[in-house]
């Protein structure tokens, strides 16, 4: 399942911006708002540090 494939990299490297962003998109599509926000915030925090 796609969720598992994206969750593994995000668990191994919590700073994986791409995995967290796509997990956010996946949860958004499934109307799982709180989970989507959690992953978008992780992606934003760690992406900001790379800039």
Short mmCIF file of C-alpha atoms in Angstrom, two decimals:
data_model
loop_
_atom_site.label_atom_id
_atom_site.label_comp_id
_atom_site.label_asym_id
_atom_site.label_seq_id
_atom_site.Cartn_x
_atom_site.Cartn_y
_atom_site.Cartn_z
CA UNK A 1 0.00 0.00 0.00
CA UNK A 2 1.17 3.51 -0.76
CA UNK A 3 0.84 4.67 2.85
CA UNK A 4 3.29 2.01 4.04
CA UNK A 5 5.76 2.81 1.25
CA UNK A 6 5.76 6.48 2.24
CA UNK A 7 5.66 5.88 5.98
CA UNK A 8 8.84 3.80 6.06
CA UNK A 9 11.17 6.57 4.80
CA UNK A 10 9.44 9.11 7.05
CA UNK A 11 9.97 6.83 10.06
CA UNK A 12 13.61 6.13 9.22
CA UNK A 13 14.41 9.79 8.59
CA UNK A 14 11.93 12.11 10.26
CA UNK A 15 13.50 14.98 8.30
CA UNK A 16 12.56 13.43 4.93
CA UNK A 17 10.73 16.41 3.46
CA UNK A 18 9.49 14.62 0.37
CA UNK A 19 8.03 11.63 2.25
CA UNK A 20 6.25 13.88 4.75
CA UNK A 21 4.88 16.12 2.00
CA UNK A 22 3.46 13.20 0.04
CA UNK A 23 2.07 11.60 3.20
CA UNK A 24 0.32 14.92 3.83
CA UNK A 25 -1.16 14.80 0.33
CA UNK A 26 -2.29 11.22 0.83
CA UNK A 27 -4.01 12.00 4.12
CA UNK A 28 -5.58 15.13 2.62
CA UNK A 29 -7.09 13.06 -0.20
CA UNK A 30 -8.50 10.68 2.42
CA UNK A 31 -9.92 13.63 4.39
CA UNK A 32 -7.70 12.81 7.36
CA UNK A 33 -7.09 16.47 8.15
CA UNK A 34 -5.10 16.19 11.39
CA UNK A 35 -2.70 13.63 9.94
CA UNK A 36 -2.28 15.73 6.80
CA UNK A 37 -1.46 18.84 8.82
CA UNK A 38 1.03 16.91 10.96
CA UNK A 39 2.98 15.76 7.89
CA UNK A 40 2.80 19.13 6.12
CA UNK A 41 4.20 20.83 9.22
CA UNK A 42 7.06 18.32 9.44
CA UNK A 43 7.85 18.87 5.76
CA UNK A 44 7.74 22.65 6.17
CA UNK A 45 9.95 22.65 9.28
CA UNK A 46 12.63 20.48 7.78
CA UNK A 47 12.42 22.02 4.31
CA UNK A 48 12.90 25.47 5.81
CA UNK A 49 16.17 24.36 7.43
CA UNK A 50 17.53 23.25 4.06
CA UNK A 51 17.03 26.68 2.45
#
